[in-house]
PDB file of C-alpha atoms in Angstrom:
ATOM      1  CA  MET P   1      26.121 -89.881  36.348  1.00  0.00           C
ATOM      2  CA  ARG P   2      29.093 -87.869  35.157  1.00  0.00           C
ATOM      3  CA  PHE P   3      26.883 -84.796  34.724  1.00  0.00           C
ATOM      4  CA  LEU P   4      25.470 -85.207  38.226  1.00  0.00           C
ATOM      5  CA  LYS P   5      28.982 -85.485  39.628  1.00  0.00           C
ATOM      6  CA  LEU P   6      30.002 -82.302  37.805  1.00  0.00           C
ATOM      7  CA  VAL P   7      26.976 -80.485  39.247  1.00  0.00           C
ATOM      8  CA  PHE P   8      27.681 -81.807  42.734  1.00  0.00           C
ATOM      9  CA  ASP P   9      31.362 -80.852  42.537  1.00  0.00           C
ATOM     10  CA  PHE P  10      30.377 -77.376  41.392  1.00  0.00           C
ATOM     11  CA  TYR P  11      27.937 -77.162  44.338  1.00  0.00           C
ATOM     12  CA  ILE P  12      30.808 -77.935  46.736  1.00  0.00           C
ATOM     13  CA  ASN P  13      33.606 -76.024  45.026  1.00  0.00           C
ATOM     14  CA  ALA P  14      31.550 -72.877  44.422  1.00  0.00           C
ATOM     15  CA  SER P  15      30.909 -72.647  48.201  1.00  0.00           C
ATOM     16  CA  ILE P  16      27.145 -73.125  47.862  1.00  0.00           C
ATOM     17  CA  HIS P  17      27.163 -75.888  50.462  1.00  0.00           C
ATOM     18  CA  VAL P  18      29.094 -73.849  53.015  1.00  0.00           C
ATOM     19  CA  ALA P  19      26.649 -70.974  52.414  1.00  0.00           C
ATOM     20  CA  PHE P  20      23.755 -73.293  53.268  1.00  0.00           C
ATOM     21  CA  SER P  21      25.590 -74.257  56.475  1.00  0.00           C
ATOM     22  CA  VAL P  22      25.872 -70.599  57.433  1.00  0.00           C
ATOM     23  CA  TYR P  23      22.204 -70.090  56.516  1.00  0.00           C
ATOM     24  CA  ALA P  24      21.303 -73.046  58.755  1.00  0.00           C
ATOM     25  CA  PHE P  25      23.150 -71.438  61.664  1.00  0.00           C
ATOM     26  CA  LEU P  26      21.200 -68.221  61.042  1.00  0.00           C
ATOM     27  CA  ARG P  27      17.889 -70.088  61.210  1.00  0.00           C
ATOM     28  CA  ILE P  28      19.031 -71.912  64.374  1.00  0.00           C
ATOM     29  CA  THR P  29      19.740 -68.540  65.987  1.00  0.00           C
ATOM     30  CA  GLU P  30      16.261 -67.302  65.053  1.00  0.00           C
ATOM     31  CA  ILE P  31      14.740 -70.352  66.759  1.00  0.00           C
ATOM     32  CA  TYR P  32      16.898 -70.135  69.890  1.00  0.00           C
ATOM     33  CA  LEU P  33      16.442 -66.398  70.394  1.00  0.00           C
ATOM     34  CA  GLU P  34      12.855 -66.370  69.072  1.00  0.00           C
ATOM     35  CA  LEU P  35      13.701 -63.805  66.402  1.00  0.00           C
ATOM     36  CA  PRO P  36      11.427 -63.095  63.424  1.00  0.00           C
ATOM     37  CA  TYR P  37      12.509 -64.487  60.079  1.00  0.00           C
ATOM     38  CA  ASN P  38      14.654 -61.882  58.320  1.00  0.00           C
ATOM     39  CA  GLY P  39      14.853 -62.903  54.677  1.00  0.00           C
ATOM     40  CA  ASN P  40      16.813 -59.876  53.451  1.00  0.00           C
ATOM     41  CA  LEU P  41      19.525 -60.330  56.076  1.00  0.00           C
ATOM     42  CA  ASN P  42      19.663 -64.093  55.643  1.00  0.00           C
ATOM     43  CA  TYR P  43      20.088 -63.827  51.867  1.00  0.00           C
ATOM     44  CA  PHE P  44      22.612 -61.021  52.320  1.00  0.00           C
ATOM     45  CA  ILE P  45      24.724 -63.353  54.481  1.00  0.00           C
ATOM     46  CA  PHE P  46      24.075 -66.348  52.197  1.00  0.00           C
ATOM     47  CA  PHE P  47      25.346 -64.606  49.061  1.00  0.00           C
ATOM     48  CA  GLY P  48      28.032 -62.851  51.098  1.00  0.00           C
ATOM     49  CA  THR P  49      29.317 -66.253  52.218  1.00  0.00           C
ATOM     50  CA  ILE P  50      29.612 -67.492  48.636  1.00  0.00           C
ATOM     51  CA  THR P  51      31.310 -64.273  47.525  1.00  0.00           C
ATOM     52  CA  GLY P  52      33.659 -64.170  50.514  1.00  0.00           C
ATOM     53  CA  TYR P  53      34.637 -67.837  50.458  1.00  0.00           C
ATOM     54  CA  ASN P  54      35.282 -67.883  46.731  1.00  0.00           C
ATOM     55  CA  PHE P  55      37.344 -64.722  47.052  1.00  0.00           C
ATOM     56  CA  VAL P  56      39.450 -66.342  49.778  1.00  0.00           C
ATOM     57  CA  LYS P  57      39.834 -69.655  47.943  1.00  0.00           C
ATOM     58  CA  TYR P  58      40.413 -68.478  44.382  1.00  0.00           C
ATOM     59  CA  ALA P  59      41.976 -65.009  44.566  1.00  0.00           C
ATOM     60  CA  GLY P  60      45.444 -66.375  43.945  1.00  0.00           C
ATOM     61  CA  MET P  61      45.639 -67.965  47.382  1.00  0.00           C
ATOM     62  CA  ALA P  62      44.580 -71.531  46.465  1.00  0.00           C
ATOM     63  CA  LYS P  63      46.602 -74.395  47.896  1.00  0.00           C
ATOM     64  CA  LEU P  64      47.542 -77.755  46.386  1.00  0.00           C
ATOM     65  CA  HIS P  65      44.185 -79.433  47.000  1.00  0.00           C
ATOM     66  CA  HIS P  66      42.483 -76.797  44.861  1.00  0.00           C
ATOM     67  CA  ARG P  67      44.676 -77.288  41.767  1.00  0.00           C
ATOM     68  CA  SER P  68      42.194 -79.742  40.281  1.00  0.00           C
ATOM     69  CA  LEU P  69      39.672 -76.911  40.046  1.00  0.00           C
ATOM     70  CA  THR P  70      41.582 -75.005  37.338  1.00  0.00           C
ATOM     71  CA  LYS P  71      39.276 -76.086  34.485  1.00  0.00           C
ATOM     72  CA  GLY P  72      36.140 -75.095  36.348  1.00  0.00           C
ATOM     73  CA  LEU P  73      37.565 -71.937  37.872  1.00  0.00           C
ATOM     74  CA  LYS P  74      36.112 -69.670  35.191  1.00  0.00           C
ATOM     75  CA  ASN P  75      32.592 -71.017  35.819  1.00  0.00           C
ATOM     76  CA  ILE P  76      33.026 -70.459  39.543  1.00  0.00           C
ATOM     77  CA  GLN P  77      34.230 -66.909  38.915  1.00  0.00           C
ATOM     78  CA  ILE P  78      31.169 -66.169  36.746  1.00  0.00           C
ATOM     79  CA  PHE P  79      28.873 -67.698  39.362  1.00  0.00           C
ATOM     80  CA  SER P  80      30.595 -65.679  42.102  1.00  0.00           C
ATOM     81  CA  PHE P  81      30.060 -62.491  40.104  1.00  0.00           C
ATOM     82  CA  PHE P  82      26.289 -63.080  39.955  1.00  0.00           C
ATOM     83  CA  CYS P  83      26.281 -63.905  43.679  1.00  0.00           C
ATOM     84  CA  PHE P  84      28.083 -60.614  44.249  1.00  0.00           C
ATOM     85  CA  LEU P  85      25.362 -58.800  42.307  1.00  0.00           C
ATOM     86  CA  ALA P  86      22.744 -60.513  44.494  1.00  0.00           C
ATOM     87  CA  LEU P  87      24.753 -59.473  47.537  1.00  0.00           C
ATOM     88  CA  CYS P  88      24.702 -55.860  46.350  1.00  0.00           C
ATOM     89  CA  TYR P  89      20.920 -56.029  45.961  1.00  0.00           C
ATOM     90  CA  PHE P  90      20.398 -57.261  49.517  1.00  0.00           C
ATOM     91  CA  VAL P  91      22.907 -54.742  50.912  1.00  0.00           C
ATOM     92  CA  VAL P  92      20.445 -51.944  50.181  1.00  0.00           C
ATOM     93  CA  GLN P  93      17.590 -53.930  51.739  1.00  0.00           C
ATOM     94  CA  ILE P  94      19.039 -53.937  55.243  1.00  0.00           C
ATOM     95  CA  SER P  95      19.632 -51.056  57.635  1.00  0.00           C
ATOM     96  CA  VAL P  96      22.782 -48.938  57.659  1.00  0.00           C
ATOM     97  CA  GLU P  97      23.257 -49.713  61.362  1.00  0.00           C
ATOM     98  CA  THR P  98      23.303 -53.441  60.647  1.00  0.00           C
ATOM     99  CA  LEU P  99      25.813 -52.927  57.837  1.00  0.00           C
ATOM    100  CA  TYR P 100      27.970 -50.884  60.195  1.00  0.00           C
ATOM    101  CA  TYR P 101      28.261 -53.827  62.578  1.00  0.00           C
ATOM    102  CA  THR P 102      29.215 -56.192  59.737  1.00  0.00           C
ATOM    103  CA  ILE P 103      32.302 -54.120  58.866  1.00  0.00           C
ATOM    104  CA  PRO P 104      34.712 -55.748  61.391  1.00  0.00           C
ATOM    105  CA  PHE P 105      33.731 -59.245  60.232  1.00  0.00           C
ATOM    106  CA  CYS P 106      33.966 -58.277  56.548  1.00  0.00           C
ATOM    107  CA  LEU P 107      37.381 -56.729  57.199  1.00  0.00           C
ATOM    108  CA  LEU P 108      38.584 -59.926  58.886  1.00  0.00           C
ATOM    109  CA  THR P 109      37.446 -61.892  55.825  1.00  0.00           C
ATOM    110  CA  VAL P 110      39.409 -59.625  53.476  1.00  0.00           C
ATOM    111  CA  LEU P 111      42.545 -59.660  55.644  1.00  0.00           C
ATOM    112  CA  TYR P 112      42.264 -63.452  55.841  1.00  0.00           C
ATOM    113  CA  ALA P 113      43.136 -63.603  52.147  1.00  0.00           C
ATOM    114  CA  VAL P 114      44.967 -60.347  51.364  1.00  0.00           C
ATOM    115  CA  PRO P 115      48.634 -60.141  52.472  1.00  0.00           C
ATOM    116  CA  PHE P 116      49.274 -57.151  54.741  1.00  0.00           C
ATOM    117  CA  LEU P 117      51.760 -58.450  57.357  1.00  0.00           C
ATOM    118  CA  SER P 118      55.557 -58.830  57.318  1.00  0.00           C
ATOM    119  CA  GLY P 119      56.267 -56.666  54.294  1.00  0.00           C
ATOM    120  CA  PHE P 120      52.842 -57.344  52.745  1.00  0.00           C
ATOM    121  CA  ASP P 121      53.542 -61.013  51.960  1.00  0.00           C
ATOM    122  CA  LYS P 122      51.592 -62.598  54.815  1.00  0.00           C
ATOM    123  CA  ASN P 123      47.854 -62.676  55.607  1.00  0.00           C
ATOM    124  CA  LEU P 124      45.876 -63.688  58.699  1.00  0.00           C
ATOM    125  CA  ARG P 125      45.539 -67.259  57.458  1.00  0.00           C
ATOM    126  CA  GLU P 126      49.311 -67.680  57.639  1.00  0.00           C
ATOM    127  CA  VAL P 127      49.574 -66.598  61.282  1.00  0.00           C
ATOM    128  CA  SER P 128      49.803 -69.623  63.582  1.00  0.00           C
ATOM    129  CA  TYR P 129      46.452 -70.607  65.144  1.00  0.00           C
ATOM    130  CA  LEU P 130      44.830 -67.382  63.924  1.00  0.00           C
ATOM    131  CA  LYS P 131      43.185 -69.041  60.907  1.00  0.00           C
ATOM    132  CA  ILE P 132      40.733 -71.110  62.945  1.00  0.00           C
ATOM    133  CA  ILE P 133      40.000 -68.241  65.361  1.00  0.00           C
ATOM    134  CA  VAL P 134      39.240 -65.769  62.557  1.00  0.00           C
ATOM    135  CA  VAL P 135      36.902 -68.153  60.717  1.00  0.00           C
ATOM    136  CA  ALA P 136      35.036 -69.136  63.899  1.00  0.00           C
ATOM    137  CA  LEU P 137      34.728 -65.511  65.015  1.00  0.00           C
ATOM    138  CA  VAL P 138      33.343 -64.395  61.632  1.00  0.00           C
ATOM    139  CA  TRP P 139      30.815 -67.258  61.565  1.00  0.00           C
ATOM    140  CA  ALA P 140      29.726 -66.587  65.155  1.00  0.00           C
ATOM    141  CA  GLY P 141      29.435 -62.864  64.516  1.00  0.00           C
ATOM    142  CA  PHE P 142      27.388 -63.181  61.336  1.00  0.00           C
ATOM    143  CA  THR P 143      25.114 -65.973  62.606  1.00  0.00           C
ATOM    144  CA  VAL P 144      24.443 -64.781  66.165  1.00  0.00           C
ATOM    145  CA  LEU P 145      25.336 -61.125  66.722  1.00  0.00           C
ATOM    146  CA  ILE P 146      24.261 -59.587  63.404  1.00  0.00           C
ATOM    147  CA  PRO P 147      20.744 -61.157  63.327  1.00  0.00           C
ATOM    148  CA  LEU P 148      20.145 -59.799  66.828  1.00  0.00           C
ATOM    149  CA  ILE P 149      21.324 -56.295  65.941  1.00  0.00           C
ATOM    150  CA  ALA P 150      19.211 -56.319  62.774  1.00  0.00           C
ATOM    151  CA  VAL P 151      15.980 -56.603  64.778  1.00  0.00           C
ATOM    152  CA  GLY P 152      17.076 -54.148  67.468  1.00  0.00           C
ATOM    153  CA  GLU P 153      17.295 -56.652  70.324  1.00  0.00           C
ATOM    154  CA  GLU P 154      19.740 -56.064  73.164  1.00  0.00           C
ATOM    155  CA  ILE P 155      22.769 -58.249  73.740  1.00  0.00           C
ATOM    156  CA  THR P 156      22.098 -60.281  76.886  1.00  0.00           C
ATOM    157  CA  LEU P 157      24.181 -62.850  78.755  1.00  0.00           C
ATOM    158  CA  ASN P 158      22.196 -65.574  76.987  1.00  0.00           C
ATOM    159  CA  VAL P 159      23.199 -64.121  73.617  1.00  0.00           C
ATOM    160  CA  MET P 160      26.862 -64.014  74.622  1.00  0.00           C
ATOM    161  CA  LEU P 161      26.697 -67.647  75.725  1.00  0.00           C
ATOM    162  CA  LEU P 162      25.117 -68.603  72.397  1.00  0.00           C
ATOM    163  CA  MET P 163      27.821 -66.713  70.515  1.00  0.00           C
ATOM    164  CA  LEU P 164      30.527 -68.468  72.549  1.00  0.00           C
ATOM    165  CA  GLN P 165      28.909 -71.829  71.865  1.00  0.00           C
ATOM    166  CA  ARG P 166      28.668 -71.043  68.145  1.00  0.00           C
ATOM    167  CA  PHE P 167      32.342 -70.028  68.107  1.00  0.00           C
ATOM    168  CA  LEU P 168      33.366 -73.317  69.732  1.00  0.00           C
ATOM    169  CA  ILE P 169      31.176 -75.409  67.436  1.00  0.00           C
ATOM    170  CA  VAL P 170      32.669 -73.787  64.337  1.00  0.00           C
ATOM    171  CA  VAL P 171      36.170 -74.419  65.711  1.00  0.00           C
ATOM    172  CA  ILE P 172      35.273 -78.108  66.119  1.00  0.00           C
ATOM    173  CA  LEU P 173      33.780 -78.262  62.611  1.00  0.00           C
ATOM    174  CA  ILE P 174      37.047 -76.896  61.196  1.00  0.00           C
ATOM    175  CA  LEU P 175      39.236 -79.527  62.891  1.00  0.00           C
ATOM    176  CA  PRO P 176      38.453 -82.351  60.378  1.00  0.00           C
ATOM    177  CA  PHE P 177      39.406 -79.930  57.576  1.00  0.00           C
ATOM    178  CA  ASP P 178      42.701 -79.103  59.289  1.00  0.00           C
ATOM    179  CA  ILE P 179      43.401 -82.811  59.804  1.00  0.00           C
ATOM    180  CA  ARG P 180      42.766 -83.388  56.095  1.00  0.00           C
ATOM    181  CA  ASP P 181      44.967 -80.474  55.078  1.00  0.00           C
ATOM    182  CA  ILE P 182      48.063 -81.509  57.054  1.00  0.00           C
ATOM    183  CA  MET P 183      49.532 -82.864  53.806  1.00  0.00           C
ATOM    184  CA  TYR P 184      48.779 -79.685  51.855  1.00  0.00           C
ATOM    185  CA  ASP P 185      49.342 -76.763  54.218  1.00  0.00           C
ATOM    186  CA  ALA P 186      52.677 -74.987  54.079  1.00  0.00           C
ATOM    187  CA  ILE P 187      55.226 -75.876  56.737  1.00  0.00           C
ATOM    188  CA  SER P 188      54.979 -72.331  58.095  1.00  0.00           C
ATOM    189  CA  LEU P 189      51.214 -72.689  58.626  1.00  0.00           C
ATOM    190  CA  GLN P 190      50.964 -74.092  62.143  1.00  0.00           C
ATOM    191  CA  THR P 191      47.431 -75.454  62.413  1.00  0.00           C
ATOM    192  CA  ILE P 192      46.317 -77.253  65.557  1.00  0.00           C
ATOM    193  CA  PRO P 193      46.786 -80.813  64.151  1.00  0.00           C
ATOM    194  CA  LYS P 194      50.264 -79.935  62.841  1.00  0.00           C
ATOM    195  CA  LYS P 195      51.282 -78.492  66.190  1.00  0.00           C
ATOM    196  CA  ILE P 196      49.861 -81.017  68.680  1.00  0.00           C
ATOM    197  CA  GLY P 197      49.109 -84.037  66.484  1.00  0.00           C
ATOM    198  CA  ILE P 198      45.884 -85.613  65.261  1.00  0.00           C
ATOM    199  CA  GLU P 199      44.980 -87.564  68.404  1.00  0.00           C
ATOM    200  CA  LYS P 200      45.448 -84.575  70.727  1.00  0.00           C
ATOM    201  CA  THR P 201      43.449 -82.469  68.277  1.00  0.00           C
ATOM    202  CA  LYS P 202      40.551 -84.900  68.570  1.00  0.00           C
ATOM    203  CA  LYS P 203      40.794 -84.821  72.384  1.00  0.00           C
ATOM    204  CA  LEU P 204      40.762 -81.019  72.270  1.00  0.00           C
ATOM    205  CA  GLY P 205      37.690 -81.157  70.035  1.00  0.00           C
ATOM    206  CA  LEU P 206      35.940 -83.454  72.511  1.00  0.00           C
ATOM    207  CA  MET P 207      36.720 -81.066  75.390  1.00  0.00           C
ATOM    208  CA  LEU P 208      35.293 -78.137  73.436  1.00  0.00           C
ATOM    209  CA  LEU P 209      32.221 -80.215  72.569  1.00  0.00           C
ATOM    210  CA  VAL P 210      31.593 -81.025  76.225  1.00  0.00           C
ATOM    211  CA  PHE P 211      31.909 -77.330  77.052  1.00  0.00           C
ATOM    212  CA  SER P 212      29.427 -76.580  74.244  1.00  0.00           C
ATOM    213  CA  LEU P 213      27.039 -79.101  75.801  1.00  0.00           C
ATOM    214  CA  VAL P 214      27.280 -77.345  79.172  1.00  0.00           C
ATOM    215  CA  LEU P 215      26.572 -74.028  77.434  1.00  0.00           C
ATOM    216  CA  GLU P 216      23.534 -75.578  75.750  1.00  0.00           C
ATOM    217  CA  TYR P 217      21.937 -76.226  79.134  1.00  0.00           C
ATOM    218  CA  LEU P 218      22.757 -72.688  80.253  1.00  0.00           C
ATOM    219  CA  ILE P 219      21.313 -71.149  77.076  1.00  0.00           C
ATOM    220  CA  SER P 220      17.934 -72.886  76.977  1.00  0.00           C
ATOM    221  CA  SER P 221      15.773 -75.053  79.193  1.00  0.00           C
ATOM    222  CA  VAL P 222      13.362 -75.978  76.395  1.00  0.00           C
ATOM    223  CA  SER P 223      13.526 -79.698  75.633  1.00  0.00           C
ATOM    224  CA  MET P 224      12.390 -79.021  72.045  1.00  0.00           C
ATOM    225  CA  VAL P 225      15.813 -77.587  71.199  1.00  0.00           C
ATOM    226  CA  LYS P 226      17.871 -79.912  73.397  1.00  0.00           C
ATOM    227  CA  THR P 227      17.027 -83.164  71.591  1.00  0.00           C
ATOM    228  CA  PRO P 228      18.133 -81.862  68.146  1.00  0.00           C
ATOM    229  CA  PHE P 229      21.293 -80.485  69.730  1.00  0.00           C
ATOM    230  CA  MET P 230      22.100 -83.847  71.330  1.00  0.00           C
ATOM    231  CA  ILE P 231      21.729 -85.592  67.959  1.00  0.00           C
ATOM    232  CA  PHE P 232      23.976 -82.962  66.382  1.00  0.00           C
ATOM    233  CA  PHE P 233      26.379 -83.350  69.332  1.00  0.00           C
ATOM    234  CA  PHE P 234      26.828 -87.097  68.846  1.00  0.00           C
ATOM    235  CA  LEU P 235      27.046 -86.823  65.052  1.00  0.00           C
ATOM    236  CA  LEU P 236      29.824 -84.255  65.424  1.00  0.00           C
ATOM    237  CA  ILE P 237      31.684 -86.553  67.828  1.00  0.00           C
ATOM    238  CA  ILE P 238      31.502 -89.395  65.299  1.00  0.00           C
ATOM    239  CA  PHE P 239      32.773 -87.290  62.398  1.00  0.00           C
ATOM    240  CA  LEU P 240      35.520 -85.706  64.515  1.00  0.00           C
ATOM    241  CA  MET P 241      36.798 -89.049  65.809  1.00  0.00           C
ATOM    242  CA  ARG P 242      36.738 -90.642  62.325  1.00  0.00           C
ATOM    243  CA  ALA P 243      38.631 -87.755  60.676  1.00  0.00           C
ATOM    244  CA  ARG P 244      41.844 -88.831  58.945  1.00  0.00           C
ATOM    245  CA  THR P 245      44.465 -87.196  56.747  1.00  0.00           C
ATOM    246  CA  ALA P 246      43.536 -89.645  53.972  1.00  0.00           C
ATOM    247  CA  GLN P 247      39.800 -89.026  54.162  1.00  0.00           C
ATOM    248  CA  SER P 248      37.364 -89.288  51.266  1.00  0.00           C
ATOM    249  CA  LYS P 249      36.938 -86.325  48.941  1.00  0.00           C
ATOM    250  CA  TYR P 250      33.588 -85.291  50.420  1.00  0.00           C
ATOM    251  CA  TYR P 251      34.136 -86.277  54.065  1.00  0.00           C
ATOM    252  CA  SER P 252      34.769 -82.757  55.352  1.00  0.00           C
ATOM    253  CA  SER P 253      33.618 -80.599  52.455  1.00  0.00           C
ATOM    254  CA  PHE P 254      30.165 -82.190  52.325  1.00  0.00           C
ATOM    255  CA  PHE P 255      29.367 -84.463  55.279  1.00  0.00           C
ATOM    256  CA  VAL P 256      30.987 -82.451  58.090  1.00  0.00           C
ATOM    257  CA  GLU P 257      29.725 -79.216  56.551  1.00  0.00           C
ATOM    258  CA  SER P 258      26.213 -80.720  56.432  1.00  0.00           C
ATOM    259  CA  LEU P 259      25.950 -81.092  60.211  1.00  0.00           C
ATOM    260  CA  PRO P 260      24.624 -77.536  60.868  1.00  0.00           C
ATOM    261  CA  ILE P 261      21.987 -78.163  58.167  1.00  0.00           C
ATOM    262  CA  VAL P 262      20.996 -81.436  59.836  1.00  0.00           C
ATOM    263  CA  TRP P 263      20.763 -79.637  63.191  1.00  0.00           C
ATOM    264  CA  TRP P 264      18.494 -76.955  61.706  1.00  0.00           C
ATOM    265  CA  LEU P 265      16.235 -79.486  59.977  1.00  0.00           C
ATOM    266  CA  LEU P 266      15.921 -81.453  63.227  1.00  0.00           C
ATOM    267  CA  LEU P 267      14.974 -78.262  65.047  1.00  0.00           C
ATOM    268  CA  LEU P 268      12.311 -77.544  62.434  1.00  0.00           C
ATOM    269  CA  GLY P 269      10.969 -81.077  62.747  1.00  0.00           C
ATOM    270  CA  PHE P 270      10.743 -81.001  66.542  1.00  0.00           C
ATOM    271  CA  HIS P 271       9.311 -77.463  66.462  1.00  0.00           C
ATOM    272  CA  ASN P 272       6.517 -78.484  64.092  1.00  0.00           C
ATOM    273  CA  PHE P 273       5.818 -81.823  65.781  1.00  0.00           C
TER     274      PHE P 273
END
């Protein structure tokens, strides 16, 4: 059991789980927009997520709740290096035009971790409210806009609505993490829960969820995709409303982060039924 726990903790801490969540969003986009499966792009983003997240978390910017990872940090660094090599392989498998459009999102990821503001001692993460916006924008860009550009499809109103919905959903998914991290974030880091309180944060999340539901009915009229979304919708409400500062170790990092994967698997099930 101890070995299994070590493997599972490595799976979470090495950002493999979050990479699967991003991959799930990519596959959801392919289903919604009826795009062909693009393995090279999907693996490029999958390994890019692991590389990017581990860079952000462990490049000297770790907070208090990551101190327990010190012993396993070397293994994560080695794993991240091999993921970076895989990323480099898939970089040359996709078009230059697609790579060009990833630059703004890659730059945001770097500036999220690297200090460049206020005398080069402050990064985007430390700017009030900007943390959640940057993360949601990068996720929405990589999982909606980039797959569309990669296959040469035009950006329609429907695509913009899907990107807006994806942005809002990622914002909502981040809220349980921010509620958890109230005890660990620096006083200067004004996250939404620290600024307006936990209860108002949950109400804000519910409002954004309702707006996402409205967008869902504007994006698609196919019942095959609506039922999985409704299940995902109610699961997200439950996890948002039950979020606490003293939550279990895996509440946000595994269960909340699993919701996009559940949504994708439900879509696959209803699509193949």
